[in-house]
Amino acid sequence: MKDLVTIIGRPNVGKSTFFNRLTETRDAITDPTAGTTRDRKYGKAEWGGRVFTVIDTGGYATGTDDVFEGVIREQVEISMEEAGVILFLVDAQTGITDLDLEIVQLVRKSGKPVMLIVNKIDTGVQEYLTAEFYGLGLGDVLHGISANNGYGTGDLLDELVRLLPVRDEEEDLGLPKLSVVGRPNVGKSTLINTLLGEERNIVTDIAGTTRDSVHTRYTAFGFDFEIVDTAGMRKRRKVDDSLEFYSTVRTIKAIDQSDVCLLLLDASQGMEKQDQHIFWHVLDSYRGAVVVVNKWDLVEKDEHTMNAYRAKLEEKMAPFSDVPVVFTSNLTKQRVFKALETALHVYNQRKLKVSTSELNEVFLPIVKDQPPPIYKGKSVSIKYITQLPSQVPTFAFYCNLPQYIKEPYKRFVENRIRERYDFSGVPIRLFFRKK
C-alpha cells in the first residue's frame, strides 16, 4: 500500500511513543514493560501536505515465554508486506542486539524501502551513539531521534515523505470507488450480493467469513461504479490471529483507496466503540461517509423510532454529525438501493467546486458580522476566501492573524458552509492563512 508506513523493532525500543508522536495522539499504550503492544494500532499522520497511515506493531521477539510471541512475529511480517515504507526502530542506549540482526534479515527479504531510526537520542550531543548501527548494513543514512521529546523527527519526516511511492494519478480517475466497511457479521457481503442479485461473496453466520477485500464492478440500472466488500474489523483485543490482522490491514487499505465508505451497523446493536473507530478512520482519511443501519426489519418500531435512532447516532458521531443515515434490510431489500444512491450523491458532492466570487460574496459578510474572538487584545480580520484545488473540498481563509483562530471558530465557519452547500457525509478542510 503506497501510503502505509509500518513501525517495526524488538520490544521496548519506543515504537508506541514514536507512533504517538507521528499521529499526534496518545492512542498507543506506552509502558517500560517489554511487549506492552501486543496487537497493532493504526492512525493518520501528515507532513508536508502528504497524509499517510501508520501502523504500530508489537515488539518482534523469539525464544520468550510470551504466548503472543508467534502471532506478533507474523503480524510484523504481514505489516511489512503491505507497507510502502518500513521504519525500523533500534535503541541507542542498548546498541545492536541479536534480535536487531534477525529483523534486518526480514527487512532485506521484504525488498521494501526502509529507514533505520536510532531512538533515545535526546540531544545532538548524543548523535555519536548512532555510529554503531551503520554495522547493520542498511545503508549510509540513518536518523537519530528522540520519540519522547521530538528531537530529529522533522528531518526524519522530510525523508520519509520523499520515500513514499508517488501516487498514480490514474487511480483517481474513472469509476467511483465505494467500500462497504464495518464490524464482522453486520451484513456487508449480503448487501453486495443483494445489489448484484447473485451469491458473489461467501455469506455465513460466522463472523469474519470475508478475510480479504473483494472488488466488484457494478453496472445496472444506469449505475457504473466499483464496490468493495471488506473484511470485518474486530475490536483490537479480538485480533488474535494473523489472518484477522491481515484483514484489518486490507480494510484500512480499502478505506484509503475509496471515494465513499458505507459503514454498516447492526440495528440491534447500534453504533458501538469499534464502529466509531471505523467511522473516524473514514473521516480522518477524508473519504465520504454514509451510515447504513442494517437489519432494520428486526427492530420493533413506531413513527418515532427512526428519528430517535438517528438522534442517538448523531450523539455518537459528534461533532461530525452531518452524515446521511439510511435504514435498510438485506433480507427484505428495503432501501438497499437508496443506500447506494446516497453514496453516489455523496461522491458527486465531494467533487463540488464553488467559485471564489461566490465564496467571498456569501461568507465575507458572515465573518465580518461574527469575526473570530479577540485574542491577546488583537482582532482577526478575514479578507479573502477561495477553494483550493484538491480531491477533498478545501477552503482557504486569508487573514492577518491566522494563529489566533481557534477550533470553536473553525467549527462555526464549517457549519455556515454546510448550511449553504450540501456536504452531508463529506469531510471538508479549512485553512486559515496569512493574507
XYZ file of C-alpha atoms in Angstrom:
435
model
C 0.000 0.000 0.000
C 1.568 3.257 -1.136
C 0.595 5.406 1.837
C 1.028 2.829 4.605
C 4.050 3.084 6.894
C 4.814 0.376 9.440
C 6.949 0.744 12.565
C 8.875 -2.409 13.494
C 11.530 -3.293 16.045
C 12.207 -5.505 19.034
C 10.276 -4.925 22.282
C 10.719 -1.738 24.289
C 12.638 0.383 21.787
C 9.956 3.103 21.810
C 7.742 2.160 18.863
C 4.488 3.184 20.535
C 5.916 6.513 21.711
C 7.127 7.137 18.163
C 3.679 6.199 16.790
C 2.023 8.661 19.178
C 4.356 11.418 18.025
C 3.760 10.754 14.315
C -0.024 10.624 14.689
C -0.142 13.369 17.349
C -2.221 11.126 19.596
C -1.847 9.040 22.705
C -3.600 6.025 21.211
C -0.791 3.520 21.671
C -0.147 2.358 25.243
C 3.422 3.037 26.326
C 4.991 1.253 29.255
C 8.559 0.250 30.205
C 7.398 -3.379 30.273
C 8.539 -5.142 27.100
C 5.684 -6.414 24.945
C 3.018 -3.923 26.028
C 1.838 -3.519 22.413
C 0.502 -6.973 21.555
C -1.583 -6.043 18.531
C -1.466 -3.185 16.080
C -2.534 0.392 16.382
C -3.145 2.409 13.254
C -3.598 6.122 12.735
C -3.174 9.019 10.349
C -0.099 11.219 10.092
C 0.505 14.272 7.929
C 3.712 16.003 6.928
C 4.426 18.433 4.125
C 0.903 18.049 2.806
C 1.201 14.251 2.473
C -1.199 12.157 4.551
C -0.273 8.554 5.308
C -1.372 5.688 7.558
C 0.952 4.484 10.312
C 0.823 1.022 11.900
C 2.408 0.385 15.297
C 3.245 -3.313 15.563
C 4.027 -5.410 18.598
C 7.656 -5.980 19.546
C 9.328 -8.667 17.417
C 10.795 -11.355 19.670
C 11.861 -15.002 19.668
C 12.513 -17.541 22.405
C 10.412 -15.818 25.097
C 7.681 -17.147 27.371
C 5.106 -14.764 25.848
C 2.238 -16.797 24.377
C 1.657 -13.979 21.855
C 5.209 -14.119 20.524
C 4.449 -16.125 17.375
C 1.342 -14.099 16.483
C 3.196 -10.792 16.923
C 6.047 -12.042 14.768
C 3.640 -12.971 11.955
C 1.797 -9.661 12.252
C 5.074 -7.753 11.924
C 5.811 -9.691 8.742
C 2.319 -9.003 7.350
C 2.578 -5.278 8.062
C 5.938 -5.194 6.251
C 4.408 -6.968 3.263
C 1.622 -4.373 2.965
C 3.694 -1.258 3.747
C 5.057 1.312 1.328
C 7.895 2.228 3.725
C 9.292 0.374 6.762
C 10.519 2.295 9.804
C 12.967 0.071 11.710
C 13.480 1.364 15.250
C 16.533 0.480 17.346
C 17.647 1.617 20.803
C 20.722 3.828 21.083
C 21.140 3.017 24.758
C 21.451 -0.758 24.340
C 23.183 -0.962 20.963
C 22.831 -3.751 18.394
C 21.260 -6.978 19.679
C 20.760 -10.432 18.184
C 17.075 -9.592 17.646
C 18.021 -6.488 15.683
C 20.187 -8.658 13.413
C 17.296 -11.073 12.921
C 14.928 -8.227 11.986
C 17.498 -6.918 9.488
C 17.228 -10.210 7.599
C 13.428 -9.827 7.388
C 13.777 -6.254 6.171
C 16.204 -7.249 3.425
C 13.927 -10.076 2.357
C 10.937 -7.691 2.064
C 12.634 -5.564 -0.604
C 10.757 -2.509 0.695
C 12.251 0.959 1.305
C 13.473 1.084 4.915
C 14.520 3.872 7.258
C 16.798 2.902 10.135
C 15.848 5.041 13.135
C 18.041 5.163 16.241
C 15.745 6.145 19.100
C 16.594 7.656 22.513
C 18.997 10.271 21.136
C 17.766 13.134 23.299
C 20.149 15.852 22.047
C 22.724 16.441 19.324
C 25.462 15.684 21.843
C 24.399 12.024 21.781
C 24.497 11.643 17.985
C 27.771 9.691 18.286
C 25.684 6.771 19.628
C 24.259 6.223 16.135
C 27.650 5.206 14.663
C 27.407 1.597 15.838
C 24.228 0.997 13.826
C 25.906 1.513 10.460
C 27.098 -2.025 11.171
C 23.586 -3.323 10.413
C 24.332 -2.732 6.739
C 21.094 -0.938 5.839
C 22.777 1.943 4.044
C 24.629 5.111 4.825
C 21.597 7.073 6.023
C 20.137 6.639 9.466
C 18.311 9.031 11.736
C 18.993 9.686 15.389
C 15.812 10.814 17.114
C 14.042 11.045 20.428
C 10.476 9.765 20.153
C 9.970 11.141 23.636
C 10.946 14.801 23.106
C 10.785 15.027 19.299
C 14.497 15.634 18.622
C 15.317 14.857 14.966
C 11.791 13.884 13.914
C 11.372 16.803 11.486
C 14.316 15.769 9.303
C 13.161 12.155 9.512
C 9.667 13.042 8.274
C 11.092 15.089 5.393
C 12.987 11.990 4.246
C 10.001 9.696 4.854
C 7.700 11.769 2.635
C 10.331 11.642 -0.125
C 10.492 7.845 0.176
C 6.728 7.287 -0.041
C 5.871 5.980 -3.512
C 4.424 8.604 -5.835
C 0.690 8.310 -6.244
C -0.530 7.133 -9.624
C -2.915 9.867 -10.691
C -4.817 7.370 -12.812
C -6.055 5.786 -9.613
C -8.164 8.899 -9.051
C -9.820 8.831 -12.482
C -12.641 6.734 -13.845
C -15.244 4.904 -11.797
C -16.429 5.932 -8.339
C -14.972 3.623 -5.701
C -17.288 2.618 -2.856
C -16.299 0.449 0.107
C -18.590 -1.437 2.452
C -16.993 -1.415 5.910
C -17.985 -2.390 9.435
C -17.620 -4.954 12.151
C -17.879 -8.665 11.272
C -21.286 -10.190 10.607
C -23.283 -6.989 10.132
C -24.256 -7.976 6.579
C -21.605 -6.445 4.320
C -21.329 -9.394 1.927
C -25.096 -9.900 1.905
C -25.609 -6.254 0.946
C -23.360 -6.634 -2.074
C -24.964 -9.939 -3.033
C -28.365 -8.228 -2.826
C -27.179 -5.476 -5.156
C -25.641 -7.935 -7.610
C -28.551 -10.351 -7.457
C -26.188 -13.288 -7.067
C -24.094 -15.060 -4.432
C -20.843 -13.358 -5.494
C -19.460 -13.230 -1.940
C -19.490 -16.029 0.634
C -22.076 -15.427 3.363
C -22.302 -17.380 6.625
C -23.353 -16.681 10.209
C -19.707 -16.996 11.244
C -18.218 -13.586 11.973
C -15.186 -12.876 9.797
C -16.011 -15.098 6.807
C -14.651 -12.419 4.483
C -10.910 -12.338 5.130
C -9.817 -10.185 2.195
C -11.239 -7.244 0.247
C -13.378 -8.276 -2.748
C -13.644 -5.797 -5.651
C -16.739 -5.892 -7.888
C -17.794 -3.666 -10.769
C -21.491 -2.840 -10.757
C -23.224 -1.898 -13.990
C -27.010 -1.969 -13.732
C -29.955 0.431 -13.553
C -27.789 3.201 -15.007
C -25.064 2.788 -12.366
C -21.399 2.176 -13.078
C -19.018 2.003 -10.146
C -16.645 -0.266 -8.251
C -17.733 -1.604 -4.872
C -15.513 -3.340 -2.317
C -16.626 -5.797 0.350
C -14.032 -5.532 3.111
C -13.187 -7.932 5.879
C -14.820 -7.015 9.181
C -12.778 -5.043 11.705
C -12.966 -6.604 15.155
C -12.229 -4.986 18.465
C -8.469 -4.963 18.971
C -8.454 -7.436 21.830
C -10.099 -9.939 19.477
C -7.491 -9.573 16.739
C -5.780 -12.694 17.965
C -4.501 -14.299 14.789
C -2.501 -13.194 11.807
C -5.348 -13.701 9.345
C -7.500 -11.237 11.288
C -4.615 -8.788 11.355
C -4.196 -9.149 7.606
C -7.931 -8.493 7.163
C -7.700 -5.330 9.239
C -4.759 -4.004 7.226
C -6.640 -4.691 3.999
C -9.733 -2.923 5.354
C -7.652 0.160 6.150
C -6.243 -0.077 2.630
C -9.740 -0.296 1.118
C -10.882 2.782 3.049
C -7.851 4.780 1.960
C -8.414 3.838 -1.691
C -12.156 4.619 -1.677
C -14.124 7.714 -2.547
C -17.066 6.872 -0.276
C -17.452 4.316 2.520
C -20.749 2.762 3.554
C -20.458 1.980 7.264
C -22.811 -0.880 8.068
C -24.274 -1.138 11.556
C -26.395 -3.836 13.143
C -29.697 -2.148 14.066
C -29.995 -4.255 17.214
C -26.584 -3.134 18.486
C -26.332 0.488 17.361
C -23.025 2.278 16.949
C -20.501 0.651 19.271
C -16.920 1.677 20.047
C -15.416 -0.237 17.154
C -17.958 1.275 14.758
C -16.835 4.686 15.987
C -13.176 3.754 15.373
C -14.012 2.788 11.777
C -16.133 5.925 11.312
C -13.332 8.213 12.443
C -10.758 6.408 10.309
C -13.006 7.096 7.310
C -13.223 10.794 8.231
C -9.511 11.059 9.050
C -8.875 9.685 5.563
C -11.167 12.416 4.159
C -13.430 9.867 2.497
C -17.145 10.334 2.048
C -19.315 8.528 4.604
C -22.807 7.037 4.643
C -24.098 5.206 7.713
C -26.264 2.210 6.799
C -28.322 0.711 9.638
C -28.931 -2.873 8.548
C -31.418 -5.467 9.897
C -33.993 -2.692 10.395
C -36.752 -5.261 9.799
C -35.886 -6.886 13.151
C -36.494 -3.707 15.168
C -39.852 -3.073 16.837
C -40.791 0.444 15.824
C -43.393 3.170 15.637
C -43.457 6.529 13.834
C -40.848 7.974 16.228
C -38.317 5.109 16.243
C -36.305 6.179 13.196
C -35.835 9.785 14.368
C -34.903 8.658 17.887
C -32.378 6.173 16.473
C -30.884 8.831 14.218
C -30.524 11.220 17.170
C -28.568 8.593 19.142
C -26.269 8.043 16.161
C -25.608 11.780 15.866
C -24.535 11.836 19.521
C -22.037 9.031 18.814
C -20.719 10.754 15.669
C -20.396 14.226 17.236
C -19.014 16.702 16.414
C -19.292 15.429 12.805
C -22.973 14.573 12.663
C -23.692 15.847 9.136
C -23.770 12.319 7.737
C -26.621 10.670 5.800
C -28.184 7.682 7.585
C -30.123 5.023 5.655
C -32.145 2.275 7.379
C -32.050 -0.962 5.392
C -32.795 -4.657 5.450
C -30.797 -7.054 3.322
C -33.464 -9.694 3.917
C -36.385 -7.671 2.563
C -34.201 -5.460 0.296
C -35.741 -2.425 1.968
C -33.911 0.792 0.972
C -30.805 -1.115 -0.215
C -30.730 0.843 -3.461
C -31.434 4.035 -1.514
C -28.145 3.447 0.352
C -26.387 3.087 -2.999
C -27.928 6.249 -4.430
C -26.988 8.153 -1.274
C -23.359 7.011 -1.512
C -23.149 8.164 -5.144
C -24.718 11.506 -4.194
C -22.001 11.941 -1.547
C -19.416 11.047 -4.204
C -20.712 13.793 -6.501
C -20.935 16.405 -3.732
C -17.356 15.585 -2.715
C -16.307 16.991 -6.103
C -18.336 20.194 -5.741
C -16.408 23.347 -6.696
C -17.532 26.794 -5.507
C -16.339 29.898 -7.321
C -14.133 32.372 -5.486
C -16.531 35.217 -6.232
C -19.454 33.318 -4.694
C -17.459 32.373 -1.597
C -16.464 35.965 -0.940
C -19.913 37.321 -1.700
C -21.613 34.874 0.658
C -19.135 34.351 3.503
C -17.204 37.613 3.867
C -20.312 39.351 5.304
C -20.774 36.425 7.721
C -17.214 36.522 9.069
C -17.361 40.330 9.282
C -20.607 40.234 11.287
C -19.270 37.439 13.513
C -15.478 37.732 13.492
C -13.139 35.488 15.494
C -12.980 36.387 19.204
C -10.354 38.935 20.223
C -7.249 37.079 21.411
C -4.459 38.685 23.456
C -6.028 42.063 22.758
C -5.814 41.622 18.984
C -8.637 41.187 16.486
C -8.515 38.872 13.491
C -9.776 40.156 10.158
C -10.589 37.743 7.309
C -10.176 39.459 3.931
C -10.392 36.790 1.224
C -11.743 33.252 0.724
C -11.077 30.703 -2.003
C -11.444 26.965 -2.622
C -8.124 25.214 -3.181
C -7.640 22.538 -5.866
C -7.971 19.216 -4.053
C -9.842 15.918 -4.171
C -11.435 16.960 -0.868
C -13.432 20.230 -0.521
C -10.729 22.535 0.856
C -11.193 26.219 1.630
C -8.556 28.828 2.441
C -9.381 31.907 4.535
C -6.754 34.633 4.274
C -6.433 36.865 7.323
C -3.983 38.941 9.332
C -3.501 36.665 12.387
C -4.332 33.047 11.434
C -2.561 31.682 14.516
C -5.220 33.267 16.748
C -8.144 31.385 15.191
C -9.202 28.509 17.442
C -11.213 25.320 16.905
C -14.626 26.687 18.019
C -14.484 29.388 15.346
C -13.373 26.880 12.719
C -16.426 24.766 13.575
C -18.618 27.880 13.307
C -17.297 28.581 9.803
C -17.659 24.940 8.743
C -21.267 24.888 9.952
C -22.053 28.004 7.893
C -20.550 26.345 4.819
C -22.592 23.189 5.415
C -25.762 25.262 5.803
C -25.163 26.780 2.368
C -23.940 23.709 0.463
C -24.870 20.042 0.600
C -21.725 18.483 2.021
C -23.584 15.835 4.021
C -21.238 12.888 4.504
C -18.299 14.847 3.063
C -15.391 15.892 5.324
C -14.145 19.354 4.401
C -10.869 21.067 5.241
C -10.384 24.667 6.302
C -7.076 26.522 6.267
C -6.527 29.966 7.741
C -3.515 31.621 6.165
C -1.621 34.889 6.307
C -3.106 37.298 3.786
